[in-house]
Amino acid sequence: MELAYSGLVVVELADDPAGEYTGKLLADQGAQVIKIEPLGGVASRHIGPYAGGEVDPDRSLNFWTYNTSKHSVTLAVGEAEGQVALAELISRADILLTTGRPVDLQAQGLDLESLCSENPRLIALSVSPFGLTGPWANYRTSDLVGLAIGGLLTTCGYDDHSIPPIRPGGNQGYMTAASFALCGLLLALIERQNTGLGQLVDVSMHESIAVTGELANPYWFYPKALVQRQTCRHAQPEPTQPALFQCADGVWVYFALILADQNAWKALTSWMESAGVAADLVDEEYLSLAHRQENFSHIQELLEVFFLIQDSGSVYREGQGRGLPIGPLRAPEELFDDEHLAERKFFEPVEMSDGTSTLFPGTPYRFSGGNGAPTRPPLLGEHTEEVLSHG
Amino acid sequence: MTAVEHARPIQTQPGSGRQPQQRTGPLAGVRIADFCWMGVGAVATRMLADFGAEVIKIEARDRLDMPRRLPIYKNELRSYGDEDPNPDPNKGGLFNNYSRNKLGITVNMKTERGQQLVRQLIGASSVVTENFAPGVMEKWGLTYDDLRAIDPEIILARMSGFGHSGPHHRFKSYGPVIQAVCGLSFISGLPDREPSGWGLSYMDNQAAYYNSMALLMAIMQRNVTGKGQEIDVSAVEAGINLIGPDLLDVSVNNAKTRRPGYPNGNRLDNPQAAPHGVYPAAGEDKWLAIAVFDDADWSRFASALGNPEWASSPDFADQSSRFANHDKLDEHISRWSARRPAHESMELLQAAGVAAGAVRNSQDLTESDPQINLRETFFELDHPVIGVAKFEGSPMQFSRTVQDNWRSAPLLGEDNQYVFGNILGLDEDEIAVLTAEGVI
């Protein structure tokens, strides 16, 4: 089966999740991604947690997450022989993927523009903290720092503003940059189909975050309002009502009651009535929005009770069954038991080097013509000989 | 070295014409019959419109797209709860941001003629996009098989919360529900209290980007094979892919994340960075983020602060002791940071080679961001109702490809004449009749 990236050769020089995840998404859908590592392994192999708690560059779950389906080649990049081998690999590649800042690229002896002119079909894809140009281009970043400077962090946190903004989990600043890196690369690949020519694609994590704030920028561009963070719900110019409710099993559910939505109101109150806790909410006068608004705190109190006497699983099924957009805040371990994901065979069993099988998340898109799937991440230097002798 | 020439042709001259024109960019020649609406769909096809595709947004006059209705108006502050009861559909800032570079037509799909016209348009297009609740396209007889009967090479991209199969595929969703169900909200917050989750529909944006990606992948493949595809993107599945190493910790080590102390707020357990957090800065609700990963970082950090006495305490001698004494460390740093403007501290620490950043808002991004300013990430276009206004551009620069910003968002039905006349070949009288009858 031909996958989207079948036949493409990628040389990856990435040392953060933005670049590594970009490479993973290419590798999972058929590209040959050659990950260049120093002899001791890339930084991501030295970050936990580790499989079975064993601190070992081949057992880092951080590495596994962002490096499925790749080939690992170790090179002494600082030394002449390594440089020659790297240049050779790049000359054979369709794509060179880097994550360094301009100073890092310089230190590695990589001039992306020159490489592009020497190899006219090459696409040099740079995913860097602030982009390759501008006064902050050499600033240092991290997921937390990137989200802060890019404006997304200020919208996340708690109602209580004596608590600082809180970074959402999972390296999302880097993940946002990876999304744009993939899109930029695809545009360049299509351009190459049209013209036969590659180019330099310069993706900035900072800007990727800056354009991902949803309402925040439009609220400033248009009415010049700043949104304020609120616990687990949209940051807005004004405070809104809480949207988290705790259930009997201790699990929180997200439910934002839009008071003005008459259908939602009826669905909710008939549901509450069936549980015997609708109290006066089914009274005729609550059919008026103004009355609901006046009695909002009473409604909110009854809602709290209503959710507290049920477990989150039934709230999810029953609420959604009644057409209400509601969802439990599930912990990662609960995803593996989800009947819907199971039916869609979302999690992919991947055979590891020791013969054991591990479930990885499946692809984020499905094509009727067929999908790739993650295969196991490479052991350190596993493909060095094979790739370098391939000549 | 590696400086990219800034080549972003920006059309800002008011009155320079809103007539559809020959597009430029890698996707020039791709025509998309776009049923997408709301955030996810609109952002997904925006990427294609920005780079040359002729995206024809199909709208209904009697069911306005939510971003057209949301009261994010220029120079007029209204919150969500204070929605305009009779919104001007051409005034919405969010819609303008989401639908720039697209064409807009109106069709009443409740009429037979309207459905015929849409089929004709699909026949003249090569991509169809939609993000309706499951069942809507089926009701109109526009399944992938139906579309292939019109055009065997068609690409159909379907975008939804849960995907188009499985027992929950009809579940209702929007960003915060997706974030809850896929685990992204739970893994975000301070230990031992309710999750802080997300202050935005992060997954509307991310799912949109994955949809753009999938569309571009399918277009790229069709260029080679001549074959179209049906694409099914589930926002929940895209979201689970974004959880990160904590998911494999569960899968491999059987870890339970529903445990005391998890998640860990702004602290970083892997690697054990310290200091790592968001510290108070001078001013109300002003903050500074700092991330120190190793001893070399720490030594630069301490000298940037002028090597205060506390920094040489044995409690902070190495990375693991700093991590173990994080609370104490945070107190010292907070005392330092609270007296200074966040931007000043950021410059000081960055100059010393420490990863640090002010927690910045949209005003900062718009008015005092040298990167966004120099790289022209935000740009302006004129609009007949809104006037000249800013847009969130693309965070990518190309040495060859240019983003083709030819027009702000379409007025409701603005391109009916062009699409039904020039593309589908209807004459003016017929268009006038269809307009009068409410078909378009």
Short mmCIF file of C-alpha atoms in Angstrom, two decimals, chain A residues 2-5 8 21 24-25 29 47-53 61-62 64-66 102 105-106 110-113 130-142 144-145 148-158 161-172 175-176 178-180 182-184 186-191 193-195 197-204 206-208 210-226 228-238 244 250-252 254 256 258 316-317 320-321 323-336 338-341 343-344 346-347 358-370, chain B residues 1-6 8 25-27 46-47 51 70-80 93-94 96-98 144 162-174 176-177 180-190 193-202 204-206 209-210 212-214 216-221 223-224 228-234 236-238 240-253 255-258 262 265-268 270-271 276-278 285 287 289-291 293 297 300 346-347 350 353-363 365-372 374-375 377-378 386 389-401:
data_model
loop_
_atom_site.label_atom_id
_atom_site.label_comp_id
_atom_site.label_asym_id
_atom_site.label_seq_id
_atom_site.Cartn_x
_atom_site.Cartn_y
_atom_site.Cartn_z
CA GLU A 2 1.33 3.44 -0.93
CA LEU A 3 1.11 5.77 2.02
CA ALA A 4 1.14 9.57 1.85
CA TYR A 5 4.87 9.79 2.51
CA LEU A 8 10.31 10.16 0.97
CA TYR A 21 6.77 14.60 16.64
CA LYS A 24 7.11 10.67 13.86
CA LEU A 25 4.04 11.72 11.91
CA GLN A 29 2.76 7.29 7.26
CA ILE A 47 14.10 11.87 29.79
CA GLY A 48 11.74 9.65 31.76
CA PRO A 49 9.50 8.00 32.52
CA TYR A 50 11.16 4.73 31.57
CA ALA A 51 9.67 1.36 30.71
CA GLY A 52 9.72 -0.70 33.89
CA GLY A 53 11.48 2.17 35.61
CA LEU A 61 8.86 6.48 27.16
CA ASN A 62 9.47 10.11 26.30
CA TRP A 64 9.10 6.23 22.42
CA THR A 65 6.26 8.74 22.31
CA TYR A 66 7.89 11.03 19.78
CA PRO A 102 20.27 30.06 14.21
CA LEU A 105 22.57 25.50 13.33
CA GLN A 106 25.72 27.56 12.95
CA LEU A 110 24.37 23.76 8.91
CA ASP A 111 23.55 26.55 6.51
CA LEU A 112 20.04 25.69 5.40
CA GLU A 113 19.94 28.19 2.56
CA PHE A 130 11.19 31.72 17.53
CA GLY A 131 11.92 31.25 13.83
CA LEU A 132 15.22 31.79 12.05
CA THR A 133 15.03 35.58 11.87
CA GLY A 134 14.24 38.42 14.24
CA PRO A 135 15.68 39.80 17.49
CA TRP A 136 14.45 36.86 19.57
CA ALA A 137 15.61 34.17 17.12
CA ASN A 138 18.32 33.00 19.51
CA TYR A 139 16.24 33.21 22.67
CA ARG A 140 15.93 29.98 24.58
CA THR A 141 12.61 28.31 25.07
CA SER A 142 10.86 25.37 26.68
CA LEU A 144 6.32 26.44 29.52
CA VAL A 145 8.33 29.46 28.37
CA ALA A 148 4.04 32.06 28.16
CA ILE A 149 5.66 34.26 25.53
CA GLY A 150 3.24 33.13 22.82
CA GLY A 151 0.20 34.28 24.81
CA LEU A 152 -1.57 30.96 25.35
CA LEU A 153 -0.55 30.44 28.98
CA THR A 154 -2.27 33.58 30.25
CA THR A 155 -5.65 32.09 29.29
CA CYS A 156 -5.14 28.83 31.23
CA GLY A 157 -5.49 28.41 34.98
CA TYR A 158 -7.94 29.08 37.76
CA HIS A 161 -5.89 34.97 40.03
CA SER A 162 -3.59 34.80 43.03
CA ILE A 163 -2.71 31.45 41.46
CA PRO A 164 -0.43 31.86 38.46
CA PRO A 165 -1.50 30.66 35.03
CA ILE A 166 -1.08 26.88 34.77
CA ARG A 167 0.61 25.12 31.88
CA PRO A 168 -1.65 22.50 30.31
CA GLY A 169 0.00 19.08 30.15
CA GLY A 170 1.67 17.24 27.31
CA ASN A 171 4.15 19.67 25.70
CA GLN A 172 1.42 21.47 23.80
CA MET A 175 2.82 20.03 19.61
CA THR A 176 1.38 23.22 18.15
CA ALA A 178 4.66 20.38 15.01
CA SER A 179 1.21 20.86 13.50
CA PHE A 180 2.34 23.88 11.53
CA LEU A 182 3.68 19.35 8.99
CA CYS A 183 1.32 21.70 7.17
CA GLY A 184 4.20 23.87 5.96
CA LEU A 186 3.06 19.49 2.92
CA LEU A 187 2.61 22.83 1.15
CA ALA A 188 6.28 22.69 0.15
CA LEU A 189 5.93 19.09 -1.05
CA ILE A 190 2.95 20.04 -3.21
CA GLU A 191 4.90 23.06 -4.49
CA GLN A 193 5.25 18.41 -7.26
CA ASN A 194 4.30 21.48 -9.30
CA THR A 195 7.73 22.97 -9.89
CA LEU A 197 11.90 22.66 -6.61
CA GLY A 198 12.40 22.41 -2.88
CA GLN A 199 12.83 25.34 -0.49
CA LEU A 200 13.47 26.45 3.06
CA VAL A 201 10.43 26.30 5.36
CA ASP A 202 10.94 28.28 8.57
CA VAL A 203 8.37 27.45 11.26
CA SER A 204 8.33 29.39 14.52
CA HIS A 206 6.37 31.21 19.13
CA GLU A 207 4.20 32.29 16.23
CA SER A 208 2.47 28.90 16.08
CA ALA A 210 0.52 33.11 19.01
CA VAL A 211 -2.02 32.20 16.30
CA THR A 212 -3.60 29.36 18.32
CA GLY A 213 -5.27 31.33 21.11
CA GLU A 214 -8.73 31.04 19.55
CA LEU A 215 -10.75 34.00 20.89
CA ALA A 216 -7.95 35.90 22.60
CA ASN A 217 -6.49 37.66 19.56
CA PRO A 218 -9.81 38.45 17.86
CA TYR A 219 -11.02 39.92 21.17
CA TRP A 220 -8.00 42.22 21.11
CA PHE A 221 -7.98 42.90 17.34
CA TYR A 222 -11.65 43.90 17.20
CA PRO A 223 -13.14 45.24 20.49
CA LYS A 224 -9.74 45.67 22.20
CA ALA A 225 -10.67 43.42 25.11
CA LEU A 226 -8.35 41.12 27.03
CA GLN A 228 -9.23 36.51 31.62
CA ARG A 229 -8.48 32.94 32.59
CA GLN A 230 -11.22 30.92 34.33
CA THR A 231 -11.10 27.42 35.75
CA CYS A 232 -11.28 24.84 32.95
CA ARG A 233 -13.43 26.95 30.66
CA HIS A 234 -13.05 29.68 28.10
CA ALA A 235 -11.11 32.74 29.09
CA GLN A 236 -13.39 35.66 28.36
CA PRO A 237 -13.53 39.39 28.97
CA GLU A 238 -15.96 38.76 31.86
CA LEU A 244 -16.96 21.59 36.18
CA GLY A 250 -14.95 11.60 42.17
CA VAL A 251 -14.63 12.26 38.44
CA TRP A 252 -15.30 15.80 37.20
CA TYR A 254 -17.49 19.38 31.92
CA ALA A 256 -21.44 24.44 30.19
CA ILE A 258 -26.01 27.81 27.90
CA TYR A 316 -21.77 10.86 30.06
CA ARG A 317 -24.03 8.28 28.41
CA GLN A 320 -25.12 12.70 25.52
CA GLY A 321 -28.13 10.45 24.89
CA GLY A 323 -28.28 15.57 23.18
CA LEU A 324 -26.32 17.58 25.73
CA PRO A 325 -22.64 18.29 25.02
CA ILE A 326 -21.16 16.87 28.18
CA GLY A 327 -18.02 14.88 28.90
CA PRO A 328 -16.11 13.42 31.82
CA LEU A 329 -12.56 14.64 32.44
CA ARG A 330 -10.99 11.28 31.82
CA ALA A 331 -7.58 10.24 33.06
CA PRO A 332 -5.29 8.65 30.45
CA GLU A 333 -5.78 5.14 31.91
CA GLU A 334 -9.53 5.41 31.34
CA LEU A 335 -9.08 5.83 27.59
CA PHE A 336 -7.99 2.24 27.16
CA ASP A 338 -13.47 3.27 26.14
CA GLU A 339 -15.99 1.25 24.10
CA HIS A 340 -16.02 3.76 21.27
CA LEU A 341 -12.25 3.83 20.83
CA GLU A 343 -14.78 -0.31 18.36
CA ARG A 344 -12.72 2.01 16.15
CA PHE A 346 -7.84 3.25 17.84
CA PHE A 347 -4.98 1.97 19.99
CA THR A 358 2.69 -2.21 23.68
CA LEU A 359 -0.40 -0.16 22.86
CA PHE A 360 0.37 3.15 21.19
CA PRO A 361 -2.15 5.78 20.11
CA GLY A 362 -3.18 5.22 16.50
CA THR A 363 -3.08 7.75 13.69
CA PRO A 364 -4.85 11.10 14.12
CA TYR A 365 -6.50 10.81 10.68
CA ARG A 366 -8.01 7.97 8.68
CA PHE A 367 -8.02 7.60 4.92
CA SER A 368 -10.26 5.29 2.93
CA GLY A 369 -7.22 4.50 0.78
CA GLY A 370 -5.38 3.16 3.82
CA MET B 1 22.83 32.67 7.31
CA THR B 2 19.51 30.98 6.85
CA ALA B 3 17.73 34.30 6.77
CA VAL B 4 14.50 33.93 4.88
CA GLU B 5 13.56 36.82 2.66
CA HIS B 6 10.29 38.25 3.84
CA ARG B 8 4.43 38.23 2.25
CA GLY B 25 0.38 29.33 -4.43
CA PRO B 26 0.85 25.58 -4.38
CA LEU B 27 -2.90 24.92 -4.22
CA ARG B 46 -8.45 28.50 5.94
CA MET B 47 -4.97 27.01 5.60
CA PHE B 51 -2.19 29.09 -0.10
CA LEU B 70 -20.63 35.89 18.05
CA PRO B 71 -20.43 39.49 19.14
CA ILE B 72 -16.69 40.02 18.68
CA TYR B 73 -17.14 43.37 17.02
CA LYS B 74 -14.67 46.06 16.20
CA ASN B 75 -14.74 48.87 18.76
CA GLU B 76 -17.78 47.40 20.52
CA LEU B 77 -17.26 45.21 23.55
CA ARG B 78 -19.83 42.52 24.19
CA SER B 79 -19.27 39.31 26.06
CA TYR B 80 -20.74 35.98 25.10
CA GLY B 93 -14.49 39.60 13.89
CA LEU B 94 -14.05 35.91 14.59
CA ASN B 96 -13.46 37.49 9.48
CA ASN B 97 -10.37 35.90 11.04
CA TYR B 98 -11.55 32.37 10.21
CA TYR B 144 -18.70 9.58 -0.31
CA PHE B 162 -15.67 11.35 17.59
CA GLY B 163 -15.21 10.22 13.97
CA HIS B 164 -17.76 8.67 11.66
CA SER B 165 -18.04 5.18 13.12
CA GLY B 166 -18.31 3.66 16.58
CA PRO B 167 -21.01 3.77 19.26
CA HIS B 168 -20.36 7.41 20.23
CA HIS B 169 -20.08 8.90 16.76
CA ARG B 170 -23.22 10.94 17.24
CA PHE B 171 -22.12 12.39 20.58
CA LYS B 172 -22.17 16.16 20.72
CA SER B 173 -18.91 17.91 21.09
CA TYR B 174 -17.11 21.14 21.03
CA PRO B 176 -13.91 21.71 25.91
CA VAL B 177 -15.87 18.44 25.69
CA ALA B 180 -12.29 16.49 28.66
CA VAL B 181 -12.98 13.17 26.96
CA CYS B 182 -9.51 12.76 25.36
CA GLY B 183 -7.68 13.34 28.65
CA LEU B 184 -6.08 16.72 27.91
CA SER B 185 -8.07 18.55 30.60
CA PHE B 186 -7.35 16.04 33.33
CA ILE B 187 -3.57 16.18 32.84
CA SER B 188 -3.61 19.95 33.37
CA GLY B 189 -3.83 21.55 36.79
CA LEU B 190 -2.49 21.82 40.30
CA ARG B 193 -7.69 20.05 43.26
CA GLU B 194 -9.97 20.31 40.25
CA PRO B 195 -8.17 20.37 36.89
CA SER B 196 -7.51 23.82 35.47
CA GLY B 197 -7.71 22.35 32.01
CA TRP B 198 -7.78 24.74 29.13
CA GLY B 199 -8.97 28.32 28.76
CA LEU B 200 -9.81 27.88 25.12
CA SER B 201 -11.03 25.35 22.60
CA TYR B 202 -7.49 24.18 22.03
CA ASP B 204 -10.78 23.09 17.84
CA ASN B 205 -7.52 24.55 16.62
CA GLN B 206 -5.47 21.39 16.81
CA TYR B 209 -4.63 21.65 11.86
CA TYR B 210 -4.83 17.85 11.62
CA SER B 212 -5.57 20.64 7.05
CA MET B 213 -2.74 18.12 7.17
CA ALA B 214 -4.98 15.23 6.11
CA LEU B 216 -2.95 18.26 2.05
CA MET B 217 -1.82 14.63 2.29
CA ALA B 218 -4.78 13.48 0.20
CA ILE B 219 -4.24 16.23 -2.39
CA MET B 220 -0.55 15.37 -2.61
CA GLN B 221 -1.36 11.69 -3.13
CA ASN B 223 -1.51 14.47 -7.68
CA VAL B 224 0.45 11.24 -8.10
CA GLY B 228 -9.37 10.58 -4.28
CA GLN B 229 -10.10 9.45 -0.74
CA GLU B 230 -12.53 9.85 2.10
CA ILE B 231 -10.91 11.34 5.21
CA ASP B 232 -12.26 10.77 8.71
CA VAL B 233 -10.68 12.85 11.46
CA SER B 234 -11.87 12.40 15.03
CA VAL B 236 -10.78 12.93 20.29
CA GLU B 237 -8.26 10.71 18.54
CA ALA B 238 -6.13 13.66 17.48
CA ILE B 240 -5.16 11.46 22.55
CA ASN B 241 -2.12 11.64 20.29
CA LEU B 242 -1.23 14.91 22.03
CA ILE B 243 -1.23 13.62 25.61
CA GLY B 244 2.45 12.74 25.45
CA PRO B 245 4.61 10.40 27.52
CA ASP B 246 2.07 10.10 30.37
CA LEU B 247 -0.06 7.95 28.06
CA LEU B 248 2.72 5.44 27.47
CA ASP B 249 3.45 5.45 31.19
CA VAL B 250 -0.06 4.05 31.55
CA SER B 251 0.19 1.70 28.58
CA VAL B 252 3.64 0.31 29.44
CA ASN B 253 3.98 0.71 33.20
CA ALA B 255 0.69 3.85 35.85
CA LYS B 256 -2.40 5.46 37.35
CA THR B 257 -2.58 9.18 36.71
CA ARG B 258 -5.70 9.46 38.87
CA TYR B 262 -0.97 14.43 39.81
CA GLY B 265 0.95 22.27 37.91
CA ASN B 266 3.82 24.15 36.36
CA ARG B 267 6.48 21.83 37.71
CA LEU B 268 8.28 19.44 35.40
CA ASN B 270 10.59 14.59 33.51
CA PRO B 271 13.27 15.85 33.46
CA HIS B 276 10.47 25.49 36.74
CA GLY B 277 7.39 27.59 37.17
CA VAL B 278 5.44 30.78 36.79
CA ASP B 285 -1.81 39.52 37.51
CA TRP B 287 3.81 36.70 35.70
CA ALA B 289 7.90 31.81 33.42
CA ILE B 290 11.31 30.31 34.17
CA ALA B 291 12.70 26.92 33.13
CA PHE B 293 17.12 22.35 33.27
CA ASP B 297 21.48 26.82 33.43
CA ARG B 300 23.79 31.38 34.59
CA MET B 346 12.72 38.07 30.64
CA GLU B 347 15.31 40.20 28.81
CA GLN B 350 17.43 35.52 28.19
CA GLY B 353 21.07 32.29 28.34
CA VAL B 354 18.23 31.17 30.61
CA ALA B 355 14.88 30.04 29.20
CA ALA B 356 12.51 32.62 30.64
CA GLY B 357 9.52 34.51 29.37
CA ALA B 358 6.93 37.04 30.41
CA VAL B 359 3.41 35.66 30.48
CA ARG B 360 2.10 37.78 27.62
CA ASN B 361 -1.36 38.60 26.42
CA SER B 362 -2.87 39.49 23.05
CA GLN B 363 -2.10 43.15 23.51
CA LEU B 365 1.56 40.05 20.96
CA THR B 366 -0.04 42.75 18.85
CA GLU B 367 1.76 45.83 20.08
CA SER B 368 5.14 44.83 21.41
CA ASP B 369 6.35 41.63 19.87
CA PRO B 370 9.43 42.17 17.74
CA GLN B 371 9.14 38.69 16.19
CA ILE B 372 5.52 39.00 15.17
CA LEU B 374 9.25 41.69 11.92
CA ARG B 375 7.91 38.44 10.55
CA THR B 377 2.65 37.11 11.43
CA PHE B 378 -0.38 39.31 11.91
CA ILE B 386 -15.56 46.00 9.52
CA ALA B 389 -8.62 44.83 10.57
CA LYS B 390 -5.93 42.46 11.75
CA PHE B 391 -5.69 38.73 11.12
CA GLU B 392 -3.73 35.89 12.68
CA GLY B 393 -1.50 34.78 9.84
CA SER B 394 0.60 31.67 9.40
CA PRO B 395 3.62 30.95 11.58
CA MET B 396 5.58 29.60 8.64
CA GLN B 397 7.84 31.42 6.24
CA PHE B 398 8.82 29.95 2.90
CA SER B 399 11.70 30.87 0.65
CA ARG B 400 9.56 30.11 -2.41
CA THR B 401 5.89 29.73 -1.55
#
